[in-house]
Coordinates of N, CA, C and O in Angstrom, one line a residue:
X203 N 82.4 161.1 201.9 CA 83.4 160.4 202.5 C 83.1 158.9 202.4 O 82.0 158.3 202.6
X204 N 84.2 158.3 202.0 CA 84.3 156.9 201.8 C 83.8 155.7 202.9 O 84.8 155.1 203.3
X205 N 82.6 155.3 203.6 CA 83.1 154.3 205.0 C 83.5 153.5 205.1 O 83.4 152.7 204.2
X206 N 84.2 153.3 206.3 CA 85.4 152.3 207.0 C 85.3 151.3 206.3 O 86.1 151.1 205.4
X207 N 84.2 150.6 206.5 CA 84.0 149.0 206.0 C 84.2 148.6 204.5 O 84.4 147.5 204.1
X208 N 84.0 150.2 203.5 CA 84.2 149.7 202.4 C 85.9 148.9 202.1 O 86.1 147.9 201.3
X209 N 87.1 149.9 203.2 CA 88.3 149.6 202.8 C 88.7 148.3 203.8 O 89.8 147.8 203.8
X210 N 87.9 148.1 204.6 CA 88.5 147.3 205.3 C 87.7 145.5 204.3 O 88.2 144.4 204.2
X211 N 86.6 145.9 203.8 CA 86.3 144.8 203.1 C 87.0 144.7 201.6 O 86.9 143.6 201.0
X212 N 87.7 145.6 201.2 CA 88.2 145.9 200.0 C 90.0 145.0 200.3 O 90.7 144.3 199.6
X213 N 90.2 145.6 201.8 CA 91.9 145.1 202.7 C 91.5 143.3 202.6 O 92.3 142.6 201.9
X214 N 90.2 142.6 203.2 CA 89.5 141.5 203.1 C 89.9 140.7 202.0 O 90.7 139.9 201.9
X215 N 89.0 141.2 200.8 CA 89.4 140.6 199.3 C 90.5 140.1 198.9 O 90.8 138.9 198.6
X216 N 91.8 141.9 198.9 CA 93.3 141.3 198.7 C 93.2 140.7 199.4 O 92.7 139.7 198.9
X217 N 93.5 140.5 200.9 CA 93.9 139.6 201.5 C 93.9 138.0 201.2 O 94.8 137.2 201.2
X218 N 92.8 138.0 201.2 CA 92.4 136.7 200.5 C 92.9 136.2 199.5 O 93.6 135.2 199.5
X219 N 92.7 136.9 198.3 CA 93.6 136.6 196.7 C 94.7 136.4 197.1 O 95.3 135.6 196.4
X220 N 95.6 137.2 198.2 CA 96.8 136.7 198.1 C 97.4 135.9 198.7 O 98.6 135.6 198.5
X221 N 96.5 135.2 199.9 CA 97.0 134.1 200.6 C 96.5 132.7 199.5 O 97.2 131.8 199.6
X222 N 95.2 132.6 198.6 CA 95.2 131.6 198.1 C 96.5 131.4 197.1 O 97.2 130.4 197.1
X223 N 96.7 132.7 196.3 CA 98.0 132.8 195.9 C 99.1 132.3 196.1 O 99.8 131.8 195.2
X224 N 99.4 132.5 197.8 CA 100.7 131.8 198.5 C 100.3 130.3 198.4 O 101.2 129.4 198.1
X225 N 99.0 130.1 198.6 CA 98.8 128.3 199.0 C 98.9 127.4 198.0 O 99.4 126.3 197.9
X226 N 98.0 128.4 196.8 CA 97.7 127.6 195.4 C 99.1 127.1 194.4 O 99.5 126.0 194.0
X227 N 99.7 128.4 194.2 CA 100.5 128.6 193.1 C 101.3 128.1 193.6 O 101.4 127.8 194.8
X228 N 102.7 127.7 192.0 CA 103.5 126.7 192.2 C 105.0 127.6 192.3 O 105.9 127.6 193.1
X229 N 104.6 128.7 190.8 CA 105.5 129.8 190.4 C 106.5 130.4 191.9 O 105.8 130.7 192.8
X230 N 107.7 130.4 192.1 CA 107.7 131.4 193.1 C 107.9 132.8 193.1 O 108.3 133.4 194.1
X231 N 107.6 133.5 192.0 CA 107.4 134.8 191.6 C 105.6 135.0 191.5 O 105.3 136.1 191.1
X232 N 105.2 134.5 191.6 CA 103.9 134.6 191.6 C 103.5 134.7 193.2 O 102.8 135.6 193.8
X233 N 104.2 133.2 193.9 CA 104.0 133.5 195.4 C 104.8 134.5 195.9 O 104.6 134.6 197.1
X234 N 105.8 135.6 195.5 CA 106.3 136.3 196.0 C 104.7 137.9 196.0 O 104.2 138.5 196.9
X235 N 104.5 137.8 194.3 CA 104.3 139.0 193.8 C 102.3 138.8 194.9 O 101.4 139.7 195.0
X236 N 102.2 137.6 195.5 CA 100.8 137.2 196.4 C 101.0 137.8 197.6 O 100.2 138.7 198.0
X237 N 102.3 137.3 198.4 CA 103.0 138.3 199.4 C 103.1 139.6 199.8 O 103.1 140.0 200.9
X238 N 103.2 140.3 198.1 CA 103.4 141.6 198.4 C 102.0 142.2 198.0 O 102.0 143.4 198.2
X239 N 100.8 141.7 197.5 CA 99.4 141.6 197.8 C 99.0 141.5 199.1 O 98.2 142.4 199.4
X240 N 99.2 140.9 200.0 CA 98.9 140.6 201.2 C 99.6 141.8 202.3 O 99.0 142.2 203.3
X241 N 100.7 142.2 202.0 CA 101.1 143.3 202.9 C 100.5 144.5 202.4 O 100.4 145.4 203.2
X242 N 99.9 144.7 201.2 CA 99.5 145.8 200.8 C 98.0 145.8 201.3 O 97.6 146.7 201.9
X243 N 97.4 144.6 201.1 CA 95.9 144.9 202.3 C 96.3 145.1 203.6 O 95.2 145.5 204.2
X244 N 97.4 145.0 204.5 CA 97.6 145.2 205.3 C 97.7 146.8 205.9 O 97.0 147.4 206.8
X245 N 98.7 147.0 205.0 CA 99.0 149.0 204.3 C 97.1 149.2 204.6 O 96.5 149.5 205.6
X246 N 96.5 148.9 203.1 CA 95.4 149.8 203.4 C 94.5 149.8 205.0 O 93.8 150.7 205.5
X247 N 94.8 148.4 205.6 CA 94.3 148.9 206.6 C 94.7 149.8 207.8 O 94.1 150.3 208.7
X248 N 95.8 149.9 207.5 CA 96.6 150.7 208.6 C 96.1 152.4 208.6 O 96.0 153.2 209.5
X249 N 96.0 152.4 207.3 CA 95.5 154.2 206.4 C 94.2 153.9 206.7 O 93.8 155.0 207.0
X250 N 93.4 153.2 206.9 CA 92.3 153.1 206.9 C 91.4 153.2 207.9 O 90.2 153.4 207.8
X251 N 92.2 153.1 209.4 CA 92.1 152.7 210.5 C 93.0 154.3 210.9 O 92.4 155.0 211.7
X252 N 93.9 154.6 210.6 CA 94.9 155.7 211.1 C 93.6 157.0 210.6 O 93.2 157.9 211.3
X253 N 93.2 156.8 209.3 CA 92.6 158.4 209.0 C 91.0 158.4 209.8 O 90.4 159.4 210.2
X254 N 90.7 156.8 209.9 CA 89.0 157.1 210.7 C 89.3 157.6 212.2 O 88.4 158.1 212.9
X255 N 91.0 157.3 212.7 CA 90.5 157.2 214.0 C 91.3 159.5 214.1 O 91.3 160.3 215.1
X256 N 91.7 159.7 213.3 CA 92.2 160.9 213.2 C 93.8 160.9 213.4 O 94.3 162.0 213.5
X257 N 94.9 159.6 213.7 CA 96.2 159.8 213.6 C 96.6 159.1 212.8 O 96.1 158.2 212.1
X258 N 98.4 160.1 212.9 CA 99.0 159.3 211.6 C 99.7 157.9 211.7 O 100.3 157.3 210.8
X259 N 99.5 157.7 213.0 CA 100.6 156.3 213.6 C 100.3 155.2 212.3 O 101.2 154.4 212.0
X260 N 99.2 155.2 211.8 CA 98.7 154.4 210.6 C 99.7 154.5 209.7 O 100.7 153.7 209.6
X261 N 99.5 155.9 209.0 CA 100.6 156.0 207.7 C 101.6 155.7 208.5 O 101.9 154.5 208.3
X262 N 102.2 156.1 209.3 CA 103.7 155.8 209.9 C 103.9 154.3 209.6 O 104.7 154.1 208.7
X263 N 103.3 153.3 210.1 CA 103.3 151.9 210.2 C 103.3 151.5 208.7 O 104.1 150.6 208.4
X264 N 102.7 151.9 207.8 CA 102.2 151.7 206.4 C 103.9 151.9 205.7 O 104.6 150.9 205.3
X265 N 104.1 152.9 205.6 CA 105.5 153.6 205.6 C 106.7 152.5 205.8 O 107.6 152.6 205.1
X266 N 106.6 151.7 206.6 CA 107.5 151.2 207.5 C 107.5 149.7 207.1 O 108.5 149.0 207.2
X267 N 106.0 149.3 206.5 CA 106.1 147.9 206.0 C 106.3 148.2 204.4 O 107.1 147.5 203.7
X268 N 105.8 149.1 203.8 CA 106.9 149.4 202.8 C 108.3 149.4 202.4 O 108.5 149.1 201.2
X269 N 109.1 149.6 203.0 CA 110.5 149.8 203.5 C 110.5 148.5 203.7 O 110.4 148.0 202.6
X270 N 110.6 147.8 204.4 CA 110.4 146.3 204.5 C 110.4 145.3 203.5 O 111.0 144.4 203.0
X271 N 108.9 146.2 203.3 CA 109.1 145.1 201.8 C 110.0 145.3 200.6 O 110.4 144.5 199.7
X272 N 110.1 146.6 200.9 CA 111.1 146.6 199.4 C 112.6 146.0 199.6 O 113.3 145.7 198.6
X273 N 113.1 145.7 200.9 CA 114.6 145.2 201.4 C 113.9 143.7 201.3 O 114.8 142.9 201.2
X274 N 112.8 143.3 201.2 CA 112.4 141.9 201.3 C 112.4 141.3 199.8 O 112.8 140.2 199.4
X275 N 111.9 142.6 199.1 CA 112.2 141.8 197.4 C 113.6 141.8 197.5 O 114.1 140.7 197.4
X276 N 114.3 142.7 197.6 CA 115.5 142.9 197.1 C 116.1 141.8 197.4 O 116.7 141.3 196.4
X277 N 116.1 141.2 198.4 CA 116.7 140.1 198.8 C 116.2 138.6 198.4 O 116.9 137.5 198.5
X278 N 115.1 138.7 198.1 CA 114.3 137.4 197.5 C 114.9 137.2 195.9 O 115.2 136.1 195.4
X279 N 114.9 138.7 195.2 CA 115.1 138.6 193.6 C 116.7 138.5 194.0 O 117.3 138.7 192.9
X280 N 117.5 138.4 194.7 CA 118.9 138.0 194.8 C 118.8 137.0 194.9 O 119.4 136.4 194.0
X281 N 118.2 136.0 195.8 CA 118.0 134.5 195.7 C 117.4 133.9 194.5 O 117.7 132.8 194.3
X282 N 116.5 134.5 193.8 CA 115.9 133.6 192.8 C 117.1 133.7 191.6 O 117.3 132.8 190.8
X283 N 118.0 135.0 191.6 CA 118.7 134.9 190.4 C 119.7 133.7 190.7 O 119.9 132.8 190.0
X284 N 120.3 133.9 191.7 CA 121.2 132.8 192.5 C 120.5 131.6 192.1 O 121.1 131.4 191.0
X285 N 119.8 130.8 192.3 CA 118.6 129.9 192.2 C 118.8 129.3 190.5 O 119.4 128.3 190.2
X286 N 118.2 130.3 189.7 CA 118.1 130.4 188.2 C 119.6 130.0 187.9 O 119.8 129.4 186.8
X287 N 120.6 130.2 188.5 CA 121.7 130.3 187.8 C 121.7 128.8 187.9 O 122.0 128.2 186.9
X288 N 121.6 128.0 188.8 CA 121.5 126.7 189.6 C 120.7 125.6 188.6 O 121.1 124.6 187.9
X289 N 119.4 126.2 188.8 CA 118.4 125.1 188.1 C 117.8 126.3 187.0 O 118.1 127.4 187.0
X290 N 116.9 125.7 186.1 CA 116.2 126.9 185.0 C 115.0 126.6 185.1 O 114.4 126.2 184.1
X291 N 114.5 126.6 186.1 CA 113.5 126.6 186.8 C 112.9 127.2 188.3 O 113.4 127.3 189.4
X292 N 111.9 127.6 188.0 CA 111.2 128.8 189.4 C 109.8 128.1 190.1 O 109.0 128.8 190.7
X293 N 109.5 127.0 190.0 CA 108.8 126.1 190.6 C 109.1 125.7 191.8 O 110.1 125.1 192.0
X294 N 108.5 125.9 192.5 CA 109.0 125.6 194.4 C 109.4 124.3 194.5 O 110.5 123.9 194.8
X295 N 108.5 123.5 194.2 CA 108.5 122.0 194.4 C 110.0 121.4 193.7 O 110.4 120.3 194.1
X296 N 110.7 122.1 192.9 CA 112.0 121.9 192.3 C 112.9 122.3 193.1 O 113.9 121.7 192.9
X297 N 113.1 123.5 194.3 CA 114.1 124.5 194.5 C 113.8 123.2 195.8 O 112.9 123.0 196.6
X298 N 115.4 122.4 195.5 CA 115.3 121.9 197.5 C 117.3 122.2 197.5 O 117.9 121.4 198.2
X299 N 117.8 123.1 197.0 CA 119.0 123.5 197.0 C 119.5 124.4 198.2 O 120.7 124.6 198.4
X300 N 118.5 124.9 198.9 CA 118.5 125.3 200.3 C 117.9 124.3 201.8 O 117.6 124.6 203.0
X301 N 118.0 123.1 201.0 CA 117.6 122.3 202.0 C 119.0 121.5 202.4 O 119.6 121.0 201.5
X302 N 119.5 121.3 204.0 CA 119.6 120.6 204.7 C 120.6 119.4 204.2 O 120.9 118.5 205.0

C-alpha cells in the first residue's frame, strides 16, 4: 500500500505548479487549464484522506468539485469565445472589456 504522504506530497507539487501557473502566465487558457490543476490536487487529497481515514465522504466531496468544475469550464470557454469574438487575443493584460 501506497503511504499517505506520498499523495499528499504528490497533491503539494500540483498544487504548486498550478498556482505559479495562475500567478506567472499571461495566456488565459493556460491560467484556466492551472486552475483546473489546482482543484485536481485538491480531488487527490480528498481520496487520499477519505480512503486512509476508511470513508467515502472524500470521494463524495471529490465528486462534487468535479461537477463544479466542469459547469466552471463551461462557463469560462463561453466567455473566452465571447471575448475572441471582441478582441483576437487571450492575453489577460488585453481583456479589460469586463471592466467597469
Amino acid at each position: 500500500m501506497v503511504p499517505l504522504w506520498w499523495y499528499i506530497s504528490l497533491a503539494v507539487i500540483l498544487f504548486v505548479i498550478g498556482a505559479a501557473g495562475v500567478l506567472l502566465r499571461r495566456n488565459i487558457l493556460v491560467v484556466l487549464m492551472s486552475l483546473e490543476l489546482m482543484l485536481n490536487s485538491v480531488n487527490i487529497n480528498f481520496i487520499a484522506f477519505g480512503r486512509y481515514y476508511g470513508d467515502f465522504r472524500g470521494q463524495i466531496f471529490a465528486i462534487f468539485v468535479i461537477a463544479i468544475t466542469a459547469a466552471e469550464v463551461a462557463v469560462a470557454l463561453g466567455i473566452l469565445v465571447a471575448l475572441v469574438r471582441n478582441k483576437p487575443t487571450l492575453k489577460i493584460d488585453d481583456m479589460t472589456t469586463m471592466k467597469g
